[in-house]
mmCIF file of C-alpha atoms and ligand atoms in Angstrom:
data_model
loop_
_atom_site.group_PDB
_atom_site.id
_atom_site.type_symbol
_atom_site.label_atom_id
_atom_site.label_comp_id
_atom_site.label_asym_id
_atom_site.label_seq_id
_atom_site.Cartn_x
_atom_site.Cartn_y
_atom_site.Cartn_z
ATOM 1 C CA MET A 1 -102.738 16.696 -138.052
ATOM 2 C CA PRO A 2 -100.615 13.687 -138.819
ATOM 3 C CA GLN A 3 -98.479 12.540 -135.974
ATOM 4 C CA PRO A 4 -94.752 13.448 -136.024
ATOM 5 C CA ILE A 5 -92.392 10.770 -136.984
ATOM 6 C CA ARG A 6 -90.647 9.500 -133.839
ATOM 7 C CA SER A 7 -88.337 6.850 -135.084
ATOM 8 C CA VAL A 8 -87.203 7.060 -138.673
ATOM 9 C CA ALA A 9 -84.879 4.015 -137.770
ATOM 10 C CA LYS A 10 -88.077 1.928 -137.429
ATOM 11 C CA LEU A 11 -88.965 2.710 -141.099
ATOM 12 C CA VAL A 12 -85.684 1.132 -141.995
ATOM 13 C CA ARG A 13 -86.141 -2.474 -143.443
ATOM 14 C CA PRO A 14 -85.671 -5.043 -140.722
ATOM 15 C CA MET A 15 -83.074 -6.687 -142.901
ATOM 16 C CA VAL A 16 -81.027 -3.583 -142.940
ATOM 17 C CA ARG A 17 -81.449 -2.982 -139.239
ATOM 18 C CA SER A 18 -80.056 -6.368 -138.375
ATOM 19 C CA LEU A 19 -77.289 -6.071 -141.096
ATOM 20 C CA HIS A 20 -73.797 -6.897 -139.920
ATOM 21 C CA ALA A 21 -71.699 -4.134 -141.888
ATOM 22 C CA TYR A 22 -68.426 -4.559 -143.181
ATOM 23 C CA VAL A 23 -65.596 -3.494 -140.882
ATOM 24 C CA PRO A 24 -62.972 -1.640 -142.767
ATOM 25 C CA GLY A 25 -59.461 -1.322 -141.449
ATOM 26 C CA GLU A 26 -58.834 1.954 -139.443
ATOM 27 C CA GLN A 27 -57.466 4.738 -141.237
ATOM 28 C CA PRO A 28 -56.169 6.951 -138.362
ATOM 29 C CA LYS A 29 -54.520 10.203 -138.892
ATOM 30 C CA VAL A 30 -51.560 9.835 -136.380
ATOM 31 C CA ARG A 31 -48.334 11.523 -137.433
ATOM 32 C CA GLY A 32 -45.605 9.047 -137.918
ATOM 33 C CA LEU A 33 -47.898 5.862 -137.757
ATOM 34 C CA ILE A 34 -46.828 2.936 -139.933
ATOM 35 C CA LYS A 35 -49.889 1.559 -141.554
ATOM 36 C CA LEU A 36 -49.706 -2.076 -142.040
ATOM 37 C CA ASN A 37 -53.463 -2.853 -141.613
ATOM 38 C CA THR A 38 -55.049 -2.542 -144.861
ATOM 39 C CA ASN A 39 -52.725 -4.209 -147.324
ATOM 40 C CA GLU A 40 -52.399 -0.812 -149.134
ATOM 41 C CA ASN A 41 -48.960 -0.635 -151.639
ATOM 42 C CA PRO A 42 -46.291 1.368 -149.717
ATOM 43 C CA TYR A 43 -45.219 2.553 -153.157
ATOM 44 C CA PRO A 44 -46.771 5.660 -154.780
ATOM 45 C CA PRO A 45 -48.457 5.253 -158.265
ATOM 46 C CA ALA A 46 -46.176 5.979 -161.129
ATOM 47 C CA PRO A 47 -44.972 9.611 -161.637
ATOM 48 C CA ALA A 48 -46.877 9.640 -165.103
ATOM 49 C CA VAL A 49 -50.049 8.438 -163.354
ATOM 50 C CA LEU A 50 -50.148 11.387 -160.986
ATOM 51 C CA ARG A 51 -49.363 13.715 -163.718
ATOM 52 C CA ALA A 52 -52.283 12.426 -165.949
ATOM 53 C CA VAL A 53 -54.655 12.703 -162.830
ATOM 54 C CA ARG A 54 -53.332 16.290 -162.160
ATOM 55 C CA LYS A 55 -53.862 17.252 -166.035
ATOM 56 C CA ALA A 56 -57.421 15.946 -165.950
ATOM 57 C CA ALA A 57 -58.274 18.088 -162.844
ATOM 58 C CA ASP A 58 -59.763 21.071 -164.473
ATOM 59 C CA ALA A 59 -62.954 22.584 -165.730
ATOM 60 C CA ARG A 60 -63.795 19.271 -167.302
ATOM 61 C CA LEU A 61 -64.701 17.970 -163.847
ATOM 62 C CA ARG A 62 -68.288 19.275 -164.539
ATOM 63 C CA LEU A 63 -68.752 16.676 -167.384
ATOM 64 C CA TYR A 64 -69.870 13.244 -166.897
ATOM 65 C CA PRO A 65 -67.203 10.617 -167.415
ATOM 66 C CA ASN A 66 -67.271 8.015 -170.146
ATOM 67 C CA PRO A 67 -70.171 5.899 -168.911
ATOM 68 C CA THR A 68 -68.866 2.609 -169.799
ATOM 69 C CA SER A 69 -65.168 3.195 -169.428
ATOM 70 C CA SER A 70 -64.620 2.098 -172.839
ATOM 71 C CA ALA A 71 -60.780 3.077 -173.215
ATOM 72 C CA LEU A 72 -59.925 1.364 -170.153
ATOM 73 C CA ARG A 73 -61.782 -1.667 -171.004
ATOM 74 C CA GLU A 74 -59.976 -1.724 -174.609
ATOM 75 C CA LYS A 75 -56.661 -1.512 -172.729
ATOM 76 C CA LEU A 76 -57.406 -4.332 -170.392
ATOM 77 C CA ALA A 77 -58.603 -6.491 -173.185
ATOM 78 C CA ARG A 78 -55.250 -5.886 -174.909
ATOM 79 C CA LEU A 79 -53.384 -6.799 -171.715
ATOM 80 C CA HIS A 80 -55.338 -9.773 -171.190
ATOM 81 C CA GLY A 81 -55.655 -11.105 -174.736
ATOM 82 C CA CYS A 82 -59.360 -11.053 -174.973
ATOM 83 C CA GLN A 83 -62.200 -8.779 -176.416
ATOM 84 C CA PRO A 84 -63.367 -5.449 -174.688
ATOM 85 C CA SER A 85 -66.727 -7.234 -174.372
ATOM 86 C CA ASN A 86 -65.137 -9.797 -171.952
ATOM 87 C CA VAL A 87 -64.175 -6.972 -169.439
ATOM 88 C CA PHE A 88 -66.395 -5.170 -166.869
ATOM 89 C CA ILE A 89 -65.107 -2.054 -164.979
ATOM 90 C CA GLY A 90 -66.554 -1.342 -161.511
ATOM 91 C CA ASN A 91 -66.125 1.316 -158.694
ATOM 92 C CA GLY A 92 -63.490 -0.906 -157.036
ATOM 93 C CA SER A 93 -63.940 -4.654 -157.285
ATOM 94 C CA ASP A 94 -66.106 -4.508 -154.394
ATOM 95 C CA GLU A 95 -68.869 -3.056 -156.753
ATOM 96 C CA VAL A 96 -68.072 -5.736 -159.255
ATOM 97 C CA LEU A 97 -68.885 -8.327 -156.702
ATOM 98 C CA ALA A 98 -72.308 -6.513 -155.697
ATOM 99 C CA CYS A 99 -73.179 -6.399 -159.176
ATOM 100 C CA LEU A 100 -72.435 -10.283 -159.821
ATOM 101 C CA ILE A 101 -74.691 -10.886 -156.894
ATOM 102 C CA ARG A 102 -77.270 -8.965 -158.423
ATOM 103 C CA VAL A 103 -76.829 -10.532 -161.828
ATOM 104 C CA PHE A 104 -76.859 -14.112 -160.523
ATOM 105 C CA VAL A 105 -78.489 -14.465 -157.042
ATOM 106 C CA GLU A 106 -82.204 -14.320 -156.390
ATOM 107 C CA PRO A 107 -83.377 -12.974 -153.060
ATOM 108 C CA ALA A 108 -84.166 -15.690 -150.586
ATOM 109 C CA SER A 109 -87.794 -14.282 -150.089
ATOM 110 C CA SER A 110 -88.350 -14.936 -153.925
ATOM 111 C CA VAL A 111 -87.618 -18.557 -154.091
ATOM 112 C CA PRO A 112 -89.352 -21.523 -152.281
ATOM 113 C CA ALA A 113 -87.321 -23.319 -149.703
ATOM 114 C CA ARG A 114 -86.504 -26.307 -151.944
ATOM 115 C CA LYS A 115 -84.976 -24.024 -154.211
ATOM 116 C CA GLU A 116 -82.686 -22.195 -152.041
ATOM 117 C CA ASN A 117 -79.353 -22.922 -154.065
ATOM 118 C CA ARG A 118 -80.668 -20.068 -156.261
ATOM 119 C CA ALA A 119 -80.477 -17.626 -153.299
ATOM 120 C CA THR A 120 -77.159 -18.812 -152.170
ATOM 121 C CA VAL A 121 -73.869 -16.967 -152.066
ATOM 122 C CA GLN A 122 -71.251 -19.797 -151.222
ATOM 123 C CA TYR A 123 -67.597 -19.008 -150.336
ATOM 124 C CA LEU A 124 -64.672 -20.906 -149.000
ATOM 125 C CA TRP A 125 -64.147 -19.318 -145.696
ATOM 126 C CA PRO A 126 -61.959 -17.679 -144.124
ATOM 127 C CA CYS A 127 -61.980 -15.294 -147.141
ATOM 128 C CA TYR A 128 -62.630 -11.676 -147.939
ATOM 129 C CA SER A 129 -65.150 -10.667 -145.246
ATOM 130 C CA LEU A 130 -67.107 -8.574 -147.526
ATOM 131 C CA TYR A 131 -68.954 -11.463 -149.317
ATOM 132 C CA PRO A 132 -71.223 -12.309 -146.370
ATOM 133 C CA VAL A 133 -72.273 -8.531 -146.294
ATOM 134 C CA LEU A 134 -73.087 -8.357 -149.788
ATOM 135 C CA ALA A 135 -74.963 -11.554 -149.719
ATOM 136 C CA GLU A 136 -76.956 -10.158 -146.701
ATOM 137 C CA THR A 137 -77.768 -6.667 -148.425
ATOM 138 C CA HIS A 138 -79.083 -8.606 -151.283
ATOM 139 C CA GLY A 139 -81.355 -10.691 -148.980
ATOM 140 C CA ALA A 140 -79.572 -13.769 -150.255
ATOM 141 C CA LEU A 141 -78.482 -16.666 -148.154
ATOM 142 C CA PRO A 142 -74.585 -16.460 -147.408
ATOM 143 C CA ARG A 143 -72.901 -19.813 -147.152
ATOM 144 C CA PRO A 144 -69.597 -20.355 -145.712
ATOM 145 C CA VAL A 145 -67.785 -23.678 -146.481
ATOM 146 C CA PRO A 146 -64.639 -24.079 -144.502
ATOM 147 C CA LEU A 147 -61.153 -24.073 -146.341
ATOM 148 C CA GLY A 148 -58.679 -26.861 -145.129
ATOM 149 C CA ALA A 149 -57.152 -26.255 -141.525
ATOM 150 C CA ASP A 150 -54.071 -24.883 -143.177
ATOM 151 C CA PHE A 151 -56.230 -22.548 -145.627
ATOM 152 C CA SER A 152 -55.689 -25.124 -148.341
ATOM 153 C CA LEU A 153 -58.150 -25.470 -151.011
ATOM 154 C CA PRO A 154 -60.520 -28.769 -150.562
ATOM 155 C CA THR A 155 -60.222 -31.028 -153.484
ATOM 156 C CA VAL A 156 -63.323 -31.665 -155.595
ATOM 157 C CA SER A 157 -63.792 -35.250 -153.906
ATOM 158 C CA ALA A 158 -63.202 -33.604 -150.426
ATOM 159 C CA LEU A 159 -66.080 -31.124 -151.504
ATOM 160 C CA ARG A 160 -68.109 -33.868 -152.561
ATOM 161 C CA LYS A 161 -67.698 -36.059 -149.515
ATOM 162 C CA GLY A 162 -68.146 -33.054 -147.256
ATOM 163 C CA ARG A 163 -71.552 -32.326 -148.503
ATOM 164 C CA ALA A 164 -71.563 -28.718 -147.398
ATOM 165 C CA TRP A 165 -70.488 -27.370 -150.633
ATOM 166 C CA ARG A 166 -73.101 -26.816 -153.415
ATOM 167 C CA PHE A 167 -71.885 -27.543 -156.950
ATOM 168 C CA ASP A 168 -74.997 -25.604 -158.274
ATOM 169 C CA ALA A 169 -75.249 -22.493 -155.812
ATOM 170 C CA ALA A 170 -76.243 -19.336 -157.410
ATOM 171 C CA LEU A 171 -72.820 -17.915 -156.931
ATOM 172 C CA SER A 172 -69.646 -19.304 -155.250
ATOM 173 C CA LEU A 173 -66.594 -17.029 -154.616
ATOM 174 C CA VAL A 174 -62.860 -17.908 -153.997
ATOM 175 C CA THR A 175 -60.419 -15.564 -152.788
ATOM 176 C CA THR A 176 -57.244 -16.496 -154.468
ATOM 177 C CA PRO A 177 -54.582 -16.024 -153.226
ATOM 178 C CA ASN A 178 -56.391 -16.261 -150.023
ATOM 179 C CA ALA A 179 -57.011 -13.418 -147.878
ATOM 180 C CA PRO A 180 -56.397 -13.090 -144.875
ATOM 181 C CA SER A 181 -54.247 -16.218 -144.743
ATOM 182 C CA GLY A 182 -51.932 -15.301 -147.849
ATOM 183 C CA ARG A 183 -52.067 -18.642 -149.279
ATOM 184 C CA GLY A 184 -51.800 -19.121 -153.109
ATOM 185 C CA TYR A 185 -53.814 -21.678 -155.049
ATOM 186 C CA SER A 186 -52.300 -23.383 -158.180
ATOM 187 C CA ARG A 187 -54.164 -22.987 -161.438
ATOM 188 C CA VAL A 188 -54.507 -26.613 -161.733
ATOM 189 C CA GLU A 189 -56.570 -27.223 -158.602
ATOM 190 C CA LEU A 190 -58.652 -24.108 -159.410
ATOM 191 C CA GLU A 191 -59.341 -25.487 -162.841
ATOM 192 C CA ALA A 192 -60.543 -28.796 -161.272
ATOM 193 C CA LEU A 193 -63.031 -26.942 -159.156
ATOM 194 C CA CYS A 194 -64.162 -24.975 -162.236
ATOM 195 C CA GLU A 195 -64.828 -28.001 -164.188
ATOM 196 C CA ALA A 196 -66.862 -29.494 -161.210
ATOM 197 C CA GLN A 197 -68.973 -26.437 -160.449
ATOM 198 C CA ARG A 198 -72.410 -26.053 -162.282
ATOM 199 C CA GLY A 199 -73.087 -22.551 -161.096
ATOM 200 C CA PRO A 200 -71.328 -19.220 -161.663
ATOM 201 C CA LEU A 201 -67.836 -19.302 -160.054
ATOM 202 C CA VAL A 202 -65.872 -16.151 -159.112
ATOM 203 C CA LEU A 203 -62.153 -16.089 -158.589
ATOM 204 C CA ASP A 204 -61.209 -12.980 -156.488
ATOM 205 C CA GLU A 205 -57.690 -12.293 -157.715
ATOM 206 C CA ALA A 206 -57.264 -9.082 -155.695
ATOM 207 C CA TYR A 207 -53.539 -10.060 -154.737
ATOM 208 C CA VAL A 208 -52.581 -12.048 -157.475
ATOM 209 C CA ASP A 209 -49.621 -9.718 -158.958
ATOM 210 C CA PHE A 210 -47.832 -10.910 -155.807
ATOM 211 C CA ALA A 211 -48.439 -14.556 -156.446
ATOM 212 C CA ARG A 212 -46.449 -17.166 -158.571
ATOM 213 C CA GLU A 213 -49.390 -18.208 -160.530
ATOM 214 C CA HIS A 214 -52.735 -16.435 -161.903
ATOM 215 C CA ALA A 215 -55.803 -18.139 -163.264
ATOM 216 C CA LEU A 216 -57.216 -15.385 -165.515
ATOM 217 C CA ASP A 217 -57.429 -17.612 -168.416
ATOM 218 C CA LEU A 218 -59.995 -19.890 -166.713
ATOM 219 C CA ALA A 219 -62.570 -16.821 -167.098
ATOM 220 C CA LEU A 220 -61.958 -16.929 -170.851
ATOM 221 C CA ARG A 221 -62.171 -20.792 -171.388
ATOM 222 C CA HIS A 222 -65.274 -21.378 -169.183
ATOM 223 C CA PRO A 223 -68.213 -19.475 -169.510
ATOM 224 C CA HIS A 224 -69.487 -19.818 -165.813
ATOM 225 C CA VAL A 225 -66.066 -18.543 -164.319
ATOM 226 C CA VAL A 226 -65.438 -14.697 -163.640
ATOM 227 C CA VAL A 227 -61.978 -13.564 -162.676
ATOM 228 C CA THR A 228 -61.972 -10.240 -160.536
ATOM 229 C CA ARG A 229 -59.126 -7.843 -160.260
ATOM 230 C CA THR A 230 -58.243 -4.423 -158.836
ATOM 231 C CA PHE A 231 -56.209 -1.609 -159.335
ATOM 232 C CA SER A 232 -56.152 -0.895 -155.609
ATOM 233 C CA LYS A 233 -53.446 -3.083 -154.178
ATOM 234 C CA SER A 234 -51.018 -4.077 -156.611
ATOM 235 C CA TYR A 235 -51.431 -0.643 -158.640
ATOM 236 C CA SER A 236 -51.295 1.729 -155.694
ATOM 237 C CA LEU A 237 -54.511 3.160 -156.319
ATOM 238 C CA CYS A 238 -57.050 2.482 -153.575
ATOM 239 C CA PHE A 239 -58.123 6.025 -153.574
ATOM 240 C CA GLN A 240 -59.411 5.948 -156.789
ATOM 241 C CA ARG A 241 -61.621 2.934 -156.549
ATOM 242 C CA VAL A 242 -61.140 1.101 -159.845
ATOM 243 C CA GLY A 243 -61.567 -2.712 -160.035
ATOM 244 C CA TYR A 244 -62.818 -5.061 -162.813
ATOM 245 C CA CYS A 245 -63.537 -8.626 -163.829
ATOM 246 C CA VAL A 246 -62.882 -10.772 -167.012
ATOM 247 C CA ALA A 247 -65.776 -12.858 -168.032
ATOM 248 C CA HIS A 248 -67.957 -14.421 -170.817
ATOM 249 C CA ALA A 249 -69.347 -11.572 -172.936
ATOM 250 C CA ASP A 250 -73.090 -12.538 -171.980
ATOM 251 C CA VAL A 251 -71.954 -12.096 -168.264
ATOM 252 C CA VAL A 252 -70.535 -8.691 -169.135
ATOM 253 C CA GLU A 253 -73.439 -7.654 -170.970
ATOM 254 C CA ALA A 254 -75.739 -8.682 -167.768
ATOM 255 C CA LEU A 255 -73.237 -6.738 -165.279
ATOM 256 C CA ASP A 256 -73.782 -3.686 -167.527
ATOM 257 C CA LYS A 257 -77.293 -3.615 -167.024
ATOM 258 C CA VAL A 258 -77.335 -3.845 -163.117
ATOM 259 C CA ARG A 259 -74.446 -1.290 -162.429
ATOM 260 C CA ASP A 260 -75.024 2.418 -161.859
ATOM 261 C CA SER A 261 -74.967 4.548 -164.919
ATOM 262 C CA TYR A 262 -71.744 6.259 -164.277
ATOM 263 C CA ASN A 263 -70.193 3.849 -161.817
ATOM 264 C CA VAL A 264 -66.554 4.590 -162.409
ATOM 265 C CA ASN A 265 -65.456 8.119 -161.781
ATOM 266 C CA GLY A 266 -63.529 10.132 -164.433
ATOM 267 C CA LEU A 267 -60.295 10.509 -162.465
ATOM 268 C CA GLY A 268 -60.178 6.935 -161.741
ATOM 269 C CA GLN A 269 -60.604 5.872 -165.324
ATOM 270 C CA VAL A 270 -57.619 8.478 -166.128
ATOM 271 C CA ALA A 271 -55.634 6.870 -163.319
ATOM 272 C CA ALA A 272 -56.272 3.359 -164.327
ATOM 273 C CA GLU A 273 -55.492 3.971 -168.055
ATOM 274 C CA ALA A 274 -52.301 5.769 -167.275
ATOM 275 C CA THR A 275 -51.231 2.857 -164.956
ATOM 276 C CA LEU A 276 -51.541 0.456 -167.880
ATOM 277 C CA ASP A 277 -48.838 2.388 -169.496
ATOM 278 C CA CYS A 278 -46.322 2.051 -166.927
ATOM 279 C CA LEU A 279 -46.384 -1.692 -166.242
ATOM 280 C CA PRO A 280 -42.660 -2.139 -165.818
ATOM 281 C CA TYR A 281 -42.730 0.513 -162.883
ATOM 282 C CA TYR A 282 -45.269 -1.574 -161.079
ATOM 283 C CA ARG A 283 -43.603 -4.929 -161.792
ATOM 284 C CA ARG A 284 -40.442 -3.684 -160.089
ATOM 285 C CA ASN A 285 -42.642 -2.799 -157.039
ATOM 286 C CA PHE A 286 -44.168 -6.110 -157.050
ATOM 287 C CA ALA A 287 -40.514 -7.606 -156.917
ATOM 288 C CA ARG A 288 -39.692 -5.112 -153.938
ATOM 289 C CA VAL A 289 -42.666 -6.290 -152.081
ATOM 290 C CA ILE A 290 -42.248 -9.838 -152.589
ATOM 291 C CA ARG A 291 -38.528 -9.452 -151.470
ATOM 292 C CA THR A 292 -39.385 -7.562 -148.324
ATOM 293 C CA ARG A 293 -42.129 -10.067 -147.657
ATOM 294 C CA GLU A 294 -39.614 -12.960 -147.833
ATOM 295 C CA ARG A 295 -37.144 -11.247 -145.591
ATOM 296 C CA LEU A 296 -40.011 -10.286 -142.947
ATOM 297 C CA ARG A 297 -41.058 -13.964 -143.057
ATOM 298 C CA ARG A 298 -37.513 -15.454 -142.453
ATOM 299 C CA GLU A 299 -36.895 -12.849 -139.633
ATOM 300 C CA LEU A 300 -40.104 -13.212 -137.826
ATOM 301 C CA GLY A 301 -39.721 -17.049 -138.263
ATOM 302 C CA GLY A 302 -36.379 -16.822 -136.587
ATOM 303 C CA ILE A 303 -37.575 -15.608 -133.226
ATOM 304 C CA GLY A 304 -39.992 -18.392 -133.278
ATOM 305 C CA TRP A 305 -43.265 -16.849 -134.795
ATOM 306 C CA GLU A 306 -45.203 -19.217 -136.937
ATOM 307 C CA VAL A 307 -45.261 -17.182 -140.352
ATOM 308 C CA LEU A 308 -47.793 -18.507 -143.160
ATOM 309 C CA PRO A 309 -46.458 -18.798 -146.537
ATOM 310 C CA SER A 310 -47.821 -15.944 -148.487
ATOM 311 C CA ASP A 311 -48.455 -15.135 -152.205
ATOM 312 C CA THR A 312 -49.698 -11.644 -151.342
ATOM 313 C CA ASN A 313 -48.558 -8.501 -149.998
ATOM 314 C CA PHE A 314 -49.371 -9.507 -146.426
ATOM 315 C CA LEU A 315 -48.289 -12.017 -143.914
ATOM 316 C CA LEU A 316 -50.532 -14.115 -141.527
ATOM 317 C CA VAL A 317 -48.428 -14.767 -138.431
ATOM 318 C CA ARG A 318 -49.019 -16.367 -134.987
ATOM 319 C CA PRO A 319 -46.909 -14.286 -132.432
ATOM 320 C CA SER A 320 -45.400 -15.936 -129.326
ATOM 321 C CA GLY A 321 -45.501 -14.606 -125.921
ATOM 322 C CA PRO A 322 -48.443 -12.066 -125.554
ATOM 323 C CA SER A 323 -51.712 -13.120 -127.448
ATOM 324 C CA ALA A 324 -52.110 -11.641 -130.963
ATOM 325 C CA GLN A 325 -54.755 -9.233 -129.520
ATOM 326 C CA GLU A 326 -52.288 -7.704 -126.980
ATOM 327 C CA TRP A 327 -49.530 -7.517 -129.693
ATOM 328 C CA LEU A 328 -51.958 -5.324 -131.909
ATOM 329 C CA GLY A 329 -52.008 -3.006 -128.752
ATOM 330 C CA LEU A 330 -48.299 -3.252 -128.015
ATOM 331 C CA LEU A 331 -47.299 -2.471 -131.624
ATOM 332 C CA ARG A 332 -49.943 0.382 -131.713
ATOM 333 C CA ASP A 333 -47.871 1.859 -128.847
ATOM 334 C CA HIS A 334 -44.830 1.874 -130.960
ATOM 335 C CA LYS A 335 -46.867 3.467 -133.753
ATOM 336 C CA ILE A 336 -47.167 0.354 -135.935
ATOM 337 C CA LEU A 337 -50.608 -0.513 -136.882
ATOM 338 C CA VAL A 338 -51.560 -4.247 -137.966
ATOM 339 C CA ARG A 339 -54.685 -6.102 -138.387
ATOM 340 C CA TRP A 340 -56.362 -8.620 -135.859
ATOM 341 C CA PHE A 341 -59.624 -10.444 -136.497
ATOM 342 C CA SER A 342 -61.799 -11.675 -133.442
ATOM 343 C CA THR A 343 -63.268 -14.503 -135.371
ATOM 344 C CA PRO A 344 -62.055 -17.733 -133.458
ATOM 345 C CA GLN A 345 -60.295 -19.198 -136.366
ATOM 346 C CA LEU A 346 -58.230 -16.091 -136.909
ATOM 347 C CA ALA A 347 -57.821 -14.802 -133.253
ATOM 348 C CA PRO A 348 -54.504 -16.332 -132.612
ATOM 349 C CA TYR A 349 -53.186 -14.473 -135.712
ATOM 350 C CA LEU A 350 -51.993 -10.914 -136.662
ATOM 351 C CA ARG A 351 -52.237 -9.988 -140.439
ATOM 352 C CA ILE A 352 -49.211 -7.700 -141.302
ATOM 353 C CA THR A 353 -49.157 -5.746 -144.562
ATOM 354 C CA VAL A 354 -45.749 -5.627 -146.384
ATOM 355 C CA GLY A 355 -44.519 -2.275 -146.529
ATOM 356 C CA THR A 356 -41.077 -1.004 -147.438
ATOM 357 C CA ASP A 357 -37.993 -2.306 -146.146
ATOM 358 C CA ALA A 358 -37.848 0.749 -143.823
ATOM 359 C CA ASP A 359 -41.288 -0.299 -142.398
ATOM 360 C CA ALA A 360 -40.061 -3.812 -142.194
ATOM 361 C CA ASP A 361 -37.075 -2.523 -140.137
ATOM 362 C CA ALA A 362 -39.301 -0.418 -138.050
ATOM 363 C CA LEU A 363 -41.648 -3.407 -137.407
ATOM 364 C CA LEU A 364 -38.682 -5.838 -136.412
ATOM 365 C CA ARG A 365 -37.226 -3.043 -134.181
ATOM 366 C CA ALA A 366 -40.446 -2.727 -132.312
ATOM 367 C CA VAL A 367 -41.027 -6.518 -131.928
ATOM 368 C CA GLY A 368 -37.522 -6.887 -130.633
ATOM 369 C CA MET A 369 -38.016 -4.060 -127.865
ATOM 370 C CA ILE A 370 -41.478 -5.346 -126.767
ATOM 371 C CA ARG A 371 -39.843 -8.981 -126.332
ATOM 372 C CA ARG A 372 -36.928 -7.442 -124.317
ATOM 373 C CA ARG A 373 -39.321 -5.628 -122.145
ATOM 374 C CA ALA A 374 -41.494 -8.762 -121.453
ATOM 375 C CA SER A 375 -38.605 -11.177 -120.890
HETATM 376 C C1 PLP B 401 -59.214 -5.320 -151.351
HETATM 377 C C2 PLP B 401 -59.934 -6.423 -151.719
HETATM 378 C C3 PLP B 401 -60.925 -6.339 -152.646
HETATM 379 C C4 PLP B 401 -61.520 -4.957 -152.972
HETATM 380 O O1 PLP B 401 -60.665 -4.208 -153.765
HETATM 381 P P1 PLP B 401 -61.308 -2.713 -154.315
HETATM 382 O O2 PLP B 401 -61.194 -2.830 -155.727
HETATM 383 O O3 PLP B 401 -60.511 -1.857 -153.626
HETATM 384 O O4 PLP B 401 -62.784 -2.725 -153.990
HETATM 385 C C5 PLP B 401 -61.658 -7.368 -153.141
HETATM 386 N N1 PLP B 401 -61.215 -8.699 -152.708
HETATM 387 C C6 PLP B 401 -60.125 -8.815 -151.944
HETATM 388 C C7 PLP B 401 -59.805 -10.203 -151.481
HETATM 389 C C8 PLP B 401 -59.419 -7.790 -151.195
HETATM 390 O O5 PLP B 401 -58.511 -7.975 -150.398
#
C-alpha cells in the first residue's frame, strides 16, 4: 500500500512556496463605500459598449472566441498608424507583461552566473509592483534600480555613473507615467533611454491617456522597444481584462507563440472593439478626470498636504497630522477607501484615485471633519 500524501504543499515547487504574491487593492462590498484605491475609472463604459456586450451575450457563448483577436488588432493598428502585425492583445496588460518576460528572459537556473543579464528583469523603482512578482514566477532575477528622489527618470549619464542599471538586461521596464507617484516622463527623456538601451525595453503606458505626452511612436521606431497599454483604466473596462502592446512584428510573432491559445475572452474583444468606436466619449471623460484631479490637487495642497504633480488618474499625497497609515483607517471610517503602501519609500504617502467631482467633495468633507476632530 502506498503511503497517503500528507502534505501536498510540500509537492509545490520551493520557488512557488516562497513567492511573494502580488497584493491587489481591496474590492470590499460595503454599501456606500467610495472606492479610490485601485485607479478604476469613475465613469461607466459608453452606452454603445454596454449594448454591444449585452447583444453578444447569447447562445454564442458556447463558441470559442477569435483566437487572435484579429478585428481588435486591425482597429488598434488604424488608431496607432501601424500594421496589425505590430499589435499583440492580452488578457489585460498584465498578461502582455508576463508574455514579454517569457519571450525575452531566461530562467536564472539555465544561465551561468557570468551571464546573469540574460535572466535579469530590471525596472526603475518604485513602479507597478507586479513586475517583481512576474520575474520571480518565471525564475528570473528581479532587479530594481531606484528612480530619482522625486520619482524622476534618471538621465542616461546618471544611469551609467550609478552602475546599477544594466544596459543589456534581458528585459527592462519603465512605468510611464509612473505609478504609484503619478509623475509623467517626457518623450524626449524616454527616447534617450531607448537609444542607450541594448536589451528590450518596455514602456508601460497604463495611465498615458491622462498624461500630456505619450511615447507610442518609440515602439515603431526602435525594434527593441515595446509600449504596453490597457483598456482597464482610461477605457473603464477593468472587468473585461483587455490590454495590448505595440511592438516590432518579430516581437509580436514571438508573443503569439507563448500566449494561451484563446487568451482574450470573447466579450472582452467585443467590448474593446466597441470602445474604439466611441473615442470622443472617452476623451471627454479623460478631460473630466484631469479637471477633478487638478481641483483635488489644489484643495489638498491648500490645507498643507504635499501633493505630487500627476499625469495619471490618481494622486500621491503626503498628509499632515496623523500618519498616512492612520489616515487610511480614518478615511475608511468615513467610507472612503484609498491605498497605502507599507514599503519604506512610500509609507509616508497615500495614493488616492481621482473619482468624480462628487467623490472629491466627499473626500474633502471627510478630510475636513477628521482634521477638526483632531485639532
Ligand atoms: C493597472 C496596471 C496595469 C495592468 O492593467 P490590466 O490591463 O488591467 O492588466 C499595468 N501596468 C500598470 C502600471 C497598471 O497600473
